[in-house]
Short mmCIF file of C-alpha atoms in Angstrom, two decimals:
data_model
loop_
_atom_site.label_atom_id
_atom_site.label_comp_id
_atom_site.label_asym_id
_atom_site.label_seq_id
_atom_site.Cartn_x
_atom_site.Cartn_y
_atom_site.Cartn_z
CA MET A 1 130.29 104.19 81.51
CA GLY A 2 132.40 107.13 80.67
CA TYR A 3 132.35 110.60 82.15
CA PHE A 4 129.32 111.82 80.22
CA GLY A 5 127.51 108.52 80.78
CA ASN A 6 127.99 109.03 84.51
CA VAL A 7 126.79 112.60 84.43
CA PHE A 8 123.68 111.96 82.37
CA GLY A 9 122.92 108.66 84.08
CA GLY A 10 123.15 110.42 87.42
CA PHE A 11 120.86 113.17 86.21
CA GLY A 12 118.33 110.54 85.10
CA SER A 13 118.37 108.92 88.52
CA LEU A 14 117.76 112.34 90.11
CA LEU A 15 114.70 112.79 87.89
CA SER A 16 113.32 109.37 88.84
CA GLY A 17 113.75 110.30 92.51
CA MET A 18 111.88 113.53 91.94
CA SER A 19 109.05 111.68 90.22
CA VAL A 20 108.54 109.64 93.39
CA THR A 21 108.15 112.73 95.57
CA LEU A 22 105.92 114.40 92.99
CA ARG A 23 103.67 111.35 93.02
CA LYS A 24 103.39 111.51 96.82
CA PHE A 25 102.79 115.26 96.60
CA SER A 26 99.94 114.87 94.12
CA GLN A 27 98.43 112.01 96.11
CA THR A 28 98.28 114.23 99.17
CA VAL A 29 97.02 117.30 97.34
CA ILE A 30 94.55 115.78 94.88
CA ARG A 31 93.33 112.68 96.65
CA ARG A 32 93.60 114.25 100.14
CA LYS A 33 95.41 111.22 101.48
CA ALA A 34 97.43 112.84 104.27
CA VAL A 35 98.17 110.29 106.97
CA THR A 36 97.91 112.84 109.76
CA MET A 37 95.12 112.40 112.30
CA GLN A 38 93.94 115.79 113.55
CA TYR A 39 93.84 114.45 117.07
CA PRO A 40 91.63 116.61 119.24
CA LYS A 41 89.28 117.17 116.29
CA GLU A 42 89.10 113.57 115.15
CA LEU A 43 89.54 110.76 117.63
CA PRO A 44 91.28 107.47 116.99
CA GLU A 45 89.36 104.24 116.72
CA LEU A 46 90.84 102.06 119.47
CA ALA A 47 91.73 98.45 118.91
CA PRO A 48 89.23 95.88 120.27
CA ALA A 49 91.87 94.56 122.68
CA TYR A 50 92.78 98.03 123.96
CA ARG A 51 93.42 97.95 127.71
CA SER A 52 92.68 100.81 130.04
CA ALA A 53 91.31 101.03 133.58
CA ILE A 54 88.76 98.34 134.40
CA LYS A 55 85.09 99.19 134.67
CA LEU A 56 81.82 97.46 135.46
CA ILE A 57 79.71 96.39 132.51
CA ARG A 58 76.18 97.77 132.32
CA PHE A 59 73.93 94.92 131.21
CA GLU A 60 70.97 95.78 129.05
CA GLU A 61 68.30 93.65 130.76
CA SER A 62 68.99 95.01 134.26
CA ASN A 63 70.43 98.43 133.30
CA SER A 64 73.11 97.87 135.94
CA HIS A 65 76.18 95.81 136.74
CA ASP A 66 76.07 92.31 138.11
CA CYS A 67 78.71 92.49 140.86
CA VAL A 68 77.89 90.28 143.83
CA ALA A 69 80.77 91.49 146.02
CA CYS A 70 82.45 88.07 146.07
CA LYS A 71 85.88 89.78 146.34
CA ALA A 72 87.53 87.32 143.97
CA CYS A 73 89.08 90.20 142.07
CA GLU A 74 90.34 91.85 145.24
CA ARG A 75 92.03 88.62 146.28
CA ILE A 76 93.65 87.85 142.96
CA CYS A 77 94.87 91.35 142.14
CA PRO A 78 98.72 91.28 142.21
CA SER A 79 98.93 95.05 142.64
CA TYR A 80 96.34 95.34 145.41
CA CYS A 81 94.55 98.07 143.55
CA ILE A 82 90.95 96.90 144.06
CA LYS A 83 89.03 97.56 147.24
CA LEU A 84 85.41 96.55 147.48
CA SER A 85 82.80 95.77 150.06
CA GLY A 86 79.17 94.79 149.99
CA GLY A 87 76.77 92.01 150.83
CA LYS A 88 73.15 91.46 151.64
CA VAL A 89 70.73 94.13 150.51
CA GLU A 90 67.41 94.66 152.25
CA GLY A 91 64.53 93.18 150.29
CA ILE A 92 66.30 90.97 147.81
CA LYS A 93 68.18 87.73 147.99
CA LYS A 94 70.98 88.72 145.68
CA LYS A 95 74.14 90.19 147.19
CA ARG A 96 75.25 93.59 145.89
CA VAL A 97 78.47 95.58 146.02
CA ALA A 98 78.36 98.77 148.08
CA GLU A 99 81.83 100.27 147.51
CA PHE A 100 84.09 99.48 144.59
CA GLU A 101 87.27 101.52 144.45
CA MET A 102 90.12 100.91 142.05
CA ASP A 103 93.50 102.65 142.07
CA PHE A 104 94.56 103.05 138.44
CA ALA A 105 97.98 104.31 139.47
CA LEU A 106 98.79 100.84 140.79
CA CYS A 107 97.02 98.79 138.13
CA SER A 108 99.29 96.85 135.79
CA LEU A 109 96.44 95.94 133.43
CA CYS A 110 97.14 92.21 133.85
CA GLY A 111 93.50 91.30 133.47
CA LEU A 112 93.33 88.64 136.20
CA CYS A 113 90.28 90.34 137.75
CA LEU A 114 88.45 90.05 134.45
CA ASP A 115 89.23 86.34 134.21
CA VAL A 116 88.31 85.53 137.75
CA CYS A 117 85.00 87.41 137.91
CA PRO A 118 82.23 84.81 138.34
CA THR A 119 79.53 87.05 136.88
CA ASP A 120 81.69 88.46 134.05
CA THR A 121 80.77 91.99 134.96
CA LEU A 122 84.26 93.52 134.60
CA GLU A 123 85.83 94.74 131.36
CA TYR A 124 88.57 97.11 130.18
CA SER A 125 87.35 100.63 129.55
CA LYS A 126 88.54 102.57 126.49
CA VAL A 127 89.48 105.84 128.16
CA TYR A 128 92.86 107.22 127.11
CA GLU A 129 92.89 110.97 127.73
CA GLU A 130 93.98 110.36 131.31
CA ALA A 131 96.41 113.11 132.20
CA GLY A 132 96.20 114.55 135.69
CA TYR A 133 97.66 117.08 138.08
CA ASN A 134 98.28 114.72 141.02
CA ARG A 135 99.01 111.09 141.77
CA ASP A 136 95.59 110.26 143.09
CA TRP A 137 94.06 107.87 140.59
CA ARG A 138 91.47 106.18 142.79
CA VAL A 139 88.38 105.64 140.71
CA ASP A 140 84.91 104.90 142.09
CA LEU A 141 83.66 102.27 139.69
CA LEU A 142 80.12 102.53 141.05
CA ALA A 143 79.78 106.25 140.35
CA GLU A 144 77.64 105.78 137.27
CA PHE A 145 75.52 103.05 138.85
CA ARG A 146 74.43 104.59 142.14
CA ASP A 147 71.46 106.42 140.66
CA TYR A 148 70.10 103.17 139.28
CA GLU A 149 70.63 101.05 142.34
CA GLU A 150 67.14 101.57 143.81
CA GLU A 151 65.59 100.88 140.46
CA PHE A 152 67.65 97.73 140.20
CA VAL A 153 66.67 96.53 143.66
CA ALA A 154 62.99 97.13 142.86
CA LYS A 155 63.27 95.25 139.60
CA GLN A 156 65.24 92.48 141.23
CA ARG A 157 62.62 92.14 143.92
CA VAL A 158 59.91 91.76 141.32
CA ILE A 159 61.98 89.20 139.51
CA GLU A 160 62.72 87.30 142.68
CA GLU A 161 59.10 87.40 143.87
CA LYS A 162 57.98 86.20 140.51
CA ALA A 163 60.54 83.43 140.59
CA ALA A 164 59.52 82.51 144.13
CA ALA A 165 55.86 82.49 143.15
CA GLU A 166 56.61 80.34 140.17
CA LYS A 167 58.62 78.00 142.26
CA LYS A 168 55.81 77.77 144.82
CA ALA A 169 53.27 77.11 142.10
CA LYS A 170 55.49 74.49 140.61
CA ALA A 171 56.04 72.86 143.96
CA GLU A 172 52.30 72.81 144.62
CA ALA A 173 51.68 71.43 141.17
CA ALA A 174 54.29 68.78 141.78
CA LYS A 175 52.73 67.96 145.15
CA LYS A 176 49.30 67.73 143.58
CA ALA A 177 50.59 65.51 140.87
CA LYS A 178 52.27 63.32 143.41
CA GLU A 179 49.11 63.04 145.46
CA ALA A 180 47.10 62.27 142.40
CA LYS A 181 49.57 59.60 141.47
CA LYS A 182 49.44 58.15 144.95
CA LYS A 183 45.70 58.15 144.84
CA ALA A 184 45.68 56.49 141.49
CA GLU A 185 48.08 53.87 142.70
CA ALA A 186 45.96 53.34 145.80
CA ASP A 187 42.90 53.03 143.65
CA GLU A 188 44.63 50.54 141.42
CA LYS A 189 45.74 48.60 144.40
CA ALA A 190 42.22 48.64 145.77
CA ASP A 191 40.97 47.46 142.43
CA ASN A 192 43.46 44.65 142.32
CA ASP A 193 42.59 43.69 145.85
CA SER A 194 38.90 43.52 145.10
CA LYS A 195 39.62 41.49 141.97
CA GLU A 196 41.65 39.05 143.99
CA GLU A 197 38.85 38.80 146.47
CA LEU A 198 36.44 38.15 143.67
CA SER A 199 38.51 35.42 142.27
CA MET B 1 105.34 157.52 79.24
CA PRO B 2 106.97 156.73 82.57
CA GLN B 3 109.47 154.01 81.94
CA THR B 4 110.49 153.17 85.45
CA LEU B 5 109.39 154.02 88.92
CA THR B 6 112.58 155.99 89.52
CA GLN B 7 111.79 158.15 86.51
CA LEU B 8 108.23 158.60 87.72
CA LEU B 9 109.41 159.74 91.12
CA ASP B 10 112.45 161.59 89.83
CA GLY B 11 113.32 164.64 91.85
CA SER B 12 110.78 163.84 94.54
CA VAL B 13 112.04 163.69 98.09
CA LEU B 14 109.76 160.75 98.63
CA ALA B 15 111.33 158.68 95.84
CA MET B 16 113.69 156.75 98.07
CA PRO B 17 111.30 155.97 100.95
CA ILE B 18 108.52 154.94 98.56
CA ALA B 19 110.75 152.63 96.55
CA ALA B 20 112.29 151.13 99.68
CA GLY B 21 108.88 150.68 101.27
CA LEU B 22 107.52 149.00 98.16
CA ILE B 23 110.39 146.54 97.99
CA MET B 24 110.39 145.83 101.71
CA GLY B 25 106.64 145.26 101.75
CA MET B 26 106.79 142.96 98.78
CA LEU B 27 109.73 141.01 100.18
CA THR B 28 108.18 140.63 103.61
CA VAL B 29 104.98 139.21 102.17
CA ASN B 30 107.09 137.06 99.88
CA VAL B 31 109.14 135.62 102.73
CA LEU B 32 106.07 135.00 104.88
CA MET B 33 104.35 133.16 102.05
CA LEU B 34 107.48 131.26 101.03
CA VAL B 35 108.05 129.89 104.52
CA TRP B 36 104.42 128.84 104.64
CA ALA B 37 104.71 127.30 101.16
CA GLU B 38 107.90 125.50 102.10
CA ARG B 39 106.20 123.92 105.08
CA LYS B 40 103.13 123.00 103.07
CA VAL B 41 105.14 121.51 100.20
CA SER B 42 107.33 119.50 102.54
CA ALA B 43 104.25 118.29 104.40
CA TRP B 44 102.44 117.27 101.24
CA ILE B 45 105.47 115.45 99.88
CA GLN B 46 105.68 113.53 103.16
CA MET B 47 101.88 112.97 103.16
CA ARG B 48 101.34 115.24 106.14
CA MET B 49 99.13 118.32 106.38
CA GLY B 50 101.46 121.16 107.33
CA PRO B 51 100.28 124.23 109.23
CA THR B 52 96.48 124.32 109.41
CA GLU B 53 95.58 126.19 112.54
CA VAL B 54 96.53 129.87 112.29
CA GLY B 55 94.37 131.60 109.69
CA PRO B 56 92.86 129.88 106.64
CA PHE B 57 95.05 126.91 105.64
CA GLY B 58 97.56 128.03 108.25
CA LEU B 59 98.48 131.05 106.10
CA LEU B 60 99.12 133.30 109.09
CA GLN B 61 101.38 130.81 110.85
CA THR B 62 104.56 132.52 109.66
CA LEU B 63 103.19 135.92 110.62
CA ALA B 64 102.72 134.62 114.15
CA ASP B 65 106.23 133.16 114.11
CA MET B 66 107.63 136.47 112.93
CA LEU B 67 105.82 138.42 115.64
CA LYS B 68 107.27 136.03 118.18
CA LEU B 69 110.78 136.50 116.80
CA ILE B 70 110.44 140.28 116.82
CA SER B 71 109.31 140.28 120.43
CA LYS B 72 112.26 138.22 121.60
CA GLN B 73 115.20 139.61 123.51
CA LEU B 74 118.32 140.20 121.44
CA ILE B 75 121.02 138.10 123.07
CA THR B 76 124.66 138.96 122.44
CA PRO B 77 126.98 136.21 123.65
CA SER B 78 129.79 137.57 125.81
CA ASN B 79 132.83 136.60 123.73
CA VAL B 80 131.71 137.61 120.26
CA ASP B 81 133.51 140.08 118.07
CA LYS B 82 130.89 142.79 118.57
CA PRO B 83 131.23 144.92 115.40
CA LEU B 84 131.27 141.89 113.10
CA TYR B 85 128.55 140.12 115.04
CA HIS B 86 126.20 143.10 114.86
CA LEU B 87 126.97 144.04 111.29
CA ALA B 88 126.66 140.59 109.71
CA PRO B 89 122.86 140.24 109.71
CA LEU B 90 122.45 143.69 108.21
CA LEU B 91 125.05 142.98 105.58
CA ALA B 92 123.34 139.70 104.70
CA PHE B 93 120.01 141.47 104.47
CA ALA B 94 120.79 144.68 102.60
CA PRO B 95 122.24 143.30 99.32
CA VAL B 96 119.32 140.94 98.70
CA VAL B 97 116.91 143.86 99.02
CA ALA B 98 119.07 145.89 96.68
CA ALA B 99 119.26 143.07 94.15
CA VAL B 100 115.49 142.69 93.95
CA ALA B 101 115.17 146.31 92.86
CA LEU B 102 117.09 145.56 89.66
CA PHE B 103 114.62 143.09 88.20
CA PRO B 104 112.28 144.05 85.36
CA PHE B 105 108.85 142.83 86.45
CA SER B 106 107.49 143.95 83.10
CA GLU B 107 108.62 146.20 80.28
CA SER B 108 107.50 149.28 82.20
CA THR B 109 107.79 148.09 85.82
CA ILE B 110 111.43 148.40 86.72
CA LEU B 111 112.33 149.91 90.05
CA VAL B 112 115.94 150.63 89.14
CA GLN B 113 116.99 150.61 85.50
CA ASN B 114 120.61 149.57 85.16
CA ASP B 115 122.50 148.69 81.98
CA TYR B 116 124.56 146.06 83.81
CA GLY B 117 121.83 144.52 85.94
CA LEU B 118 123.11 140.98 85.55
CA LEU B 119 126.55 141.89 86.89
CA PHE B 120 125.00 143.78 89.79
CA VAL B 121 122.84 140.83 90.79
CA PHE B 122 125.88 138.56 90.93
CA ALA B 123 127.90 141.22 92.76
CA PHE B 124 125.21 141.57 95.43
CA GLY B 125 125.21 137.79 95.71
CA GLY B 126 128.94 137.99 96.40
CA ILE B 127 128.43 140.39 99.32
CA ALA B 128 126.21 137.82 101.01
CA VAL B 129 129.24 135.51 101.24
CA ILE B 130 131.16 138.14 103.16
CA ALA B 131 128.22 138.59 105.52
CA ILE B 132 128.07 134.88 106.20
CA PHE B 133 131.78 134.74 106.92
CA MET B 134 131.53 137.75 109.21
CA ALA B 135 128.74 136.04 111.10
CA GLY B 136 130.68 132.81 111.43
CA TRP B 137 133.93 134.45 112.43
CA GLY B 138 132.42 137.05 114.74
CA SER B 139 130.34 134.48 116.62
CA ASN B 140 133.49 132.96 118.16
CA ASN B 141 131.92 129.52 117.98
CA LYS B 142 133.40 126.44 116.34
CA TYR B 143 130.18 125.37 114.68
CA ALA B 144 129.52 128.84 113.34
CA LEU B 145 133.09 129.09 112.03
CA LEU B 146 132.97 125.68 110.34
CA GLY B 147 129.63 126.55 108.79
CA ALA B 148 130.99 129.84 107.54
CA ILE B 149 134.12 128.22 106.08
CA ARG B 150 132.04 125.66 104.27
CA SER B 151 129.65 128.30 103.08
CA VAL B 152 132.40 130.47 101.65
CA ALA B 153 134.09 127.55 99.92
CA GLN B 154 130.78 126.42 98.49
CA ASN B 155 129.50 129.80 97.38
CA ILE B 156 132.75 130.80 95.71
CA SER B 157 132.97 127.49 93.86
CA TYR B 158 129.40 127.50 92.70
CA GLU B 159 129.51 131.09 91.56
CA VAL B 160 131.78 129.98 88.71
CA PRO B 161 129.32 127.65 86.94
CA LEU B 162 126.49 130.02 87.82
CA ILE B 163 128.12 132.92 86.03
CA LEU B 164 129.44 130.79 83.17
CA SER B 165 125.96 129.48 82.42
CA ALA B 166 124.53 133.00 82.59
CA LEU B 167 127.34 134.11 80.31
CA SER B 168 126.31 131.69 77.56
CA VAL B 169 122.88 133.34 77.63
CA VAL B 170 124.51 136.75 77.36
CA LEU B 171 126.44 135.51 74.31
CA VAL B 172 123.22 134.38 72.68
CA VAL B 173 121.51 137.70 73.42
CA ASN B 174 124.37 139.68 71.95
CA ALA B 175 124.40 137.43 68.89
CA MET B 176 120.68 138.02 68.27
CA GLY B 177 121.43 141.30 66.57
CA PRO B 178 123.04 144.67 67.00
CA THR B 179 119.81 146.45 67.84
CA LEU B 180 116.52 145.86 69.60
CA SER B 181 113.20 147.67 69.37
CA SER B 182 112.01 148.65 72.81
CA GLY B 183 109.59 151.19 74.26
CA ASP B 184 112.15 153.94 73.64
CA GLY B 185 112.58 152.94 69.99
CA VAL B 186 115.52 151.08 68.54
CA VAL B 187 118.39 150.66 71.01
CA ALA B 188 121.71 148.90 70.86
CA ILE B 189 121.43 145.43 72.35
CA ASN B 190 123.17 144.81 75.65
CA GLY B 191 123.33 141.25 76.92
CA LEU B 192 124.02 142.33 80.50
CA ASP B 193 120.80 144.36 80.73
CA LEU B 194 118.17 142.18 82.32
CA SER B 195 115.29 143.75 80.41
CA HIS B 196 117.16 143.34 77.11
CA ILE B 197 117.55 139.63 77.80
CA VAL B 198 113.81 139.34 78.24
CA MET B 199 112.96 141.53 75.26
CA THR B 200 115.20 139.43 73.02
CA GLN B 201 113.38 136.29 74.03
CA ASP B 202 110.07 138.07 73.53
CA GLN B 203 110.93 139.29 70.04
CA GLN B 204 112.60 136.09 68.84
CA GLY B 205 109.61 134.15 70.14
CA ILE B 206 111.82 131.57 71.83
CA TRP B 207 112.78 131.04 75.46
CA PHE B 208 116.47 130.50 76.06
CA VAL B 209 115.76 127.31 77.98
CA VAL B 210 115.22 125.80 74.51
CA LEU B 211 118.46 127.18 73.10
CA GLN B 212 120.51 126.62 76.26
CA PRO B 213 119.05 123.60 78.11
CA ILE B 214 122.38 122.56 79.64
CA ALA B 215 123.08 126.09 80.81
CA ALA B 216 119.62 126.19 82.36
CA ILE B 217 120.18 122.98 84.31
CA ILE B 218 123.65 124.03 85.45
CA TYR B 219 122.27 127.42 86.46
CA PHE B 220 119.51 125.80 88.49
CA ILE B 221 121.87 123.42 90.32
CA SER B 222 124.37 126.18 91.08
CA ALA B 223 121.55 128.43 92.24
CA LEU B 224 120.51 125.79 94.76
CA ALA B 225 124.07 125.78 96.08
CA GLU B 226 124.25 129.59 96.06
CA THR B 227 121.18 129.85 98.24
CA ASN B 228 122.53 127.17 100.60
CA ARG B 229 119.50 124.99 100.08
CA ALA B 230 119.27 121.22 100.30
CA PRO B 231 120.87 119.09 98.94
CA PHE B 232 123.64 121.70 99.20
CA ASP B 233 122.77 122.98 102.69
CA ILE B 234 125.99 121.88 104.36
CA PRO B 235 126.77 125.40 105.72
CA GLU B 236 123.90 124.93 108.15
CA ALA B 237 123.76 121.15 108.23
CA GLU B 238 121.81 120.86 111.47
CA SER B 239 122.83 117.26 112.13
CA GLU B 240 126.54 118.18 112.27
CA LEU B 241 126.81 121.92 112.79
CA VAL B 242 123.86 122.86 115.03
CA ALA B 243 122.76 125.72 112.78
CA GLY B 244 125.97 126.63 110.94
CA PHE B 245 126.90 130.27 110.72
CA HIS B 246 123.81 131.55 112.55
CA THR B 247 124.22 129.29 115.58
CA GLU B 248 124.75 132.23 117.93
CA TYR B 249 122.03 134.41 116.48
CA SER B 250 118.56 134.66 117.91
CA GLY B 251 115.48 136.83 117.70
CA MET B 252 115.35 139.47 115.02
CA ARG B 253 119.00 139.02 114.01
CA PHE B 254 118.31 135.41 113.20
CA SER B 255 115.21 136.34 111.29
CA LEU B 256 117.22 138.77 109.17
CA PHE B 257 119.37 135.83 108.04
CA PHE B 258 116.24 133.86 107.44
CA PHE B 259 114.77 136.74 105.49
CA ALA B 260 117.92 136.97 103.38
CA GLU B 261 117.88 133.23 102.70
CA TYR B 262 114.33 133.18 101.43
CA THR B 263 114.73 136.40 99.47
CA ASN B 264 117.81 134.88 97.86
CA MET B 265 115.57 132.05 96.69
CA LEU B 266 113.30 134.59 95.06
CA ILE B 267 116.27 136.37 93.47
CA VAL B 268 117.82 133.30 91.88
CA SER B 269 114.45 132.13 90.59
CA MET B 270 113.65 135.58 89.19
CA LEU B 271 117.04 135.54 87.50
CA ALA B 272 116.29 132.07 86.15
CA VAL B 273 113.02 133.40 84.74
CA VAL B 274 114.78 136.35 83.15
CA LEU B 275 117.58 134.27 81.67
CA PHE B 276 115.75 131.16 80.56
CA PHE B 277 111.96 131.46 80.79
CA GLY B 278 111.16 134.67 78.98
CA GLY B 279 110.61 137.00 81.94
CA TRP B 280 107.26 138.80 81.73
CA ASP B 281 106.54 137.18 78.35
CA GLY B 282 103.17 135.39 78.29
CA PRO B 283 99.62 135.59 76.94
CA VAL B 284 96.50 137.23 78.47
CA LEU B 285 97.81 138.05 81.95
CA PRO B 286 99.79 141.26 82.54
CA GLY B 287 103.59 141.10 82.57
CA PRO B 288 104.28 141.16 86.33
CA ALA B 289 101.74 138.38 86.88
CA TRP B 290 103.57 136.13 84.44
CA PHE B 291 106.90 137.11 85.89
CA PHE B 292 105.91 136.13 89.41
CA LEU B 293 104.00 133.02 88.31
CA LYS B 294 107.12 131.72 86.62
CA SER B 295 109.35 132.73 89.53
CA TYR B 296 107.20 130.87 92.02
CA ALA B 297 107.08 127.86 89.72
CA VAL B 298 110.89 127.79 89.82
CA ILE B 299 110.77 128.18 93.60
CA PHE B 300 108.37 125.26 93.79
CA VAL B 301 110.91 123.12 91.92
CA MET B 302 113.57 124.25 94.40
CA MET B 303 111.40 123.13 97.30
CA TRP B 304 110.57 119.91 95.51
CA VAL B 305 114.29 119.20 95.10
CA ARG B 306 114.94 120.05 98.73
CA TRP B 307 112.43 117.56 100.05
CA THR B 308 113.57 114.83 97.66
CA PHE B 309 117.34 114.57 97.99
CA PRO B 310 119.60 113.95 100.98
CA ARG B 311 122.42 116.34 101.83
CA LEU B 312 125.73 115.92 100.03
CA ARG B 313 128.98 115.29 101.84
CA PHE B 314 131.40 118.20 101.62
CA ASP B 315 133.93 116.46 99.35
CA GLN B 316 131.11 115.26 97.09
CA LEU B 317 129.89 118.82 96.90
CA MET B 318 133.27 120.15 95.82
CA THR B 319 133.92 117.28 93.42
CA PHE B 320 130.55 117.82 91.84
CA CYS B 321 131.26 121.48 91.29
CA TRP B 322 134.84 121.32 90.04
CA LYS B 323 134.69 118.05 88.10
CA VAL B 324 131.19 118.19 86.66
CA LEU B 325 129.53 121.59 86.67
CA ILE B 326 132.50 123.79 85.77
CA PRO B 327 133.83 121.61 82.88
CA LEU B 328 130.33 121.20 81.51
CA SER B 329 129.54 124.89 81.71
CA ILE B 330 132.85 125.80 80.06
CA LEU B 331 132.14 123.26 77.31
CA ASN B 332 128.67 124.70 76.91
CA LEU B 333 130.04 128.23 76.71
CA LEU B 334 132.67 127.23 74.12
CA ALA B 335 130.08 125.36 72.06
CA THR B 336 127.79 128.39 72.17
CA ALA B 337 130.58 130.70 71.12
CA PHE B 338 131.56 128.32 68.32
CA VAL B 339 128.02 128.05 66.98
CA ILE B 340 127.61 131.84 67.11
CA ALA B 341 130.92 132.35 65.30
CA VAL B 342 129.97 129.88 62.56
CA LEU B 343 126.48 131.24 61.97
#
């Protein structure tokens, strides 16, 4: 390429570059395809595996969590950020947690507590706007459940009484059946005996 | 029939303040809108949204920025050359305001009628170079000085192809005939009179971009360099020189430089419209509307170029000017002269 070839070739390449930017420009203007997310006005859709502070799951059937205060999570936590206590509750058989405090400042989001939970009642929450003015990040995980606790205990009692009643009925039925069987066997035996006598 | 605003206000004490106020008001609005447009265009090219919060579509964003700049303290660094340092922003700002007054917005809307308007516009452009060098030298700062040196070298080099390409248009205008019918009747044609250049295009029914395409392209490229815009923005290359010649300036002094820069954009695009795109010539809409529509179209292309190409290296910049633009513009001028002589 000579001098003029260089000049005009170069000019052509400039034009092709400008066509690229014009295409992007028109895409943004006409098809409104700006990639910006207007953050406080529109919120991001978090990934399914997004990890934030742990929380207790609210189950639909009981409208509450299912923590039995076994302390497995407290024992396995490598950062010692879980503190919980609890135990027997008046009126029901099931154990319940009374205090469940978690220090998010210490949490490393390893997820061991989720794995170890026997009732699978822990999960990662999806909160992310967590800026604060101090270093106190202790979260009361039971805060949203306290109002429902009485309701839960009442429901649980009904369930347990029902279960107990069913069990009793079943046991009685089984006993009856057993007695009937015994009787039948005895009868049969008596029959056989009389037959033998006859013969 | 009042030909120009100066004639209309002739003899009135208020003539000067009114004309100055008109120009300043227009230029302020222009700069505010241009900065907004620049940010919007760059955002859209990069698939972003640009300013959206202040006012509708973020239109008042620049106004807010300007108010902030005005309210800032004027800082004078301790070791600057005080007279130069204080004078430079004013000297950068005044000539661009003066140059705008020379443009014919339509046949009857000319603030200052001057027979040698084209020369004056280029002369005012030359003063801006001095202002930039004063700022760089007076700041007593290595980045400012380097930026100023680069700026002077660049502006002086690129003025050559700029003027040569404008000169080929002047040749064509002068060749179009000895006389021209204007509002005053038949007058002798004068290729250096901005309104004559437009009237010639109007009456011949052809824009000079068709007759002088190479001159138009060379003019546009040199104009980008004259206004220190990307890809020729090495005087204020922020990745190497902090902010170039206005490194030490802040507050309102800085915004005067900024004002001058964006008004310079308007000036070179208005000159491009006058020289190559038929000025106020256009159907239906009134003359000034066409004039500004075309000017802002040229400005849009300037922004488009800025957000497309990377910055040139300094030696590339000089090579491009002296080995490509100047030979080509001289060739173009000679070819024009030859064709005119033959016809």
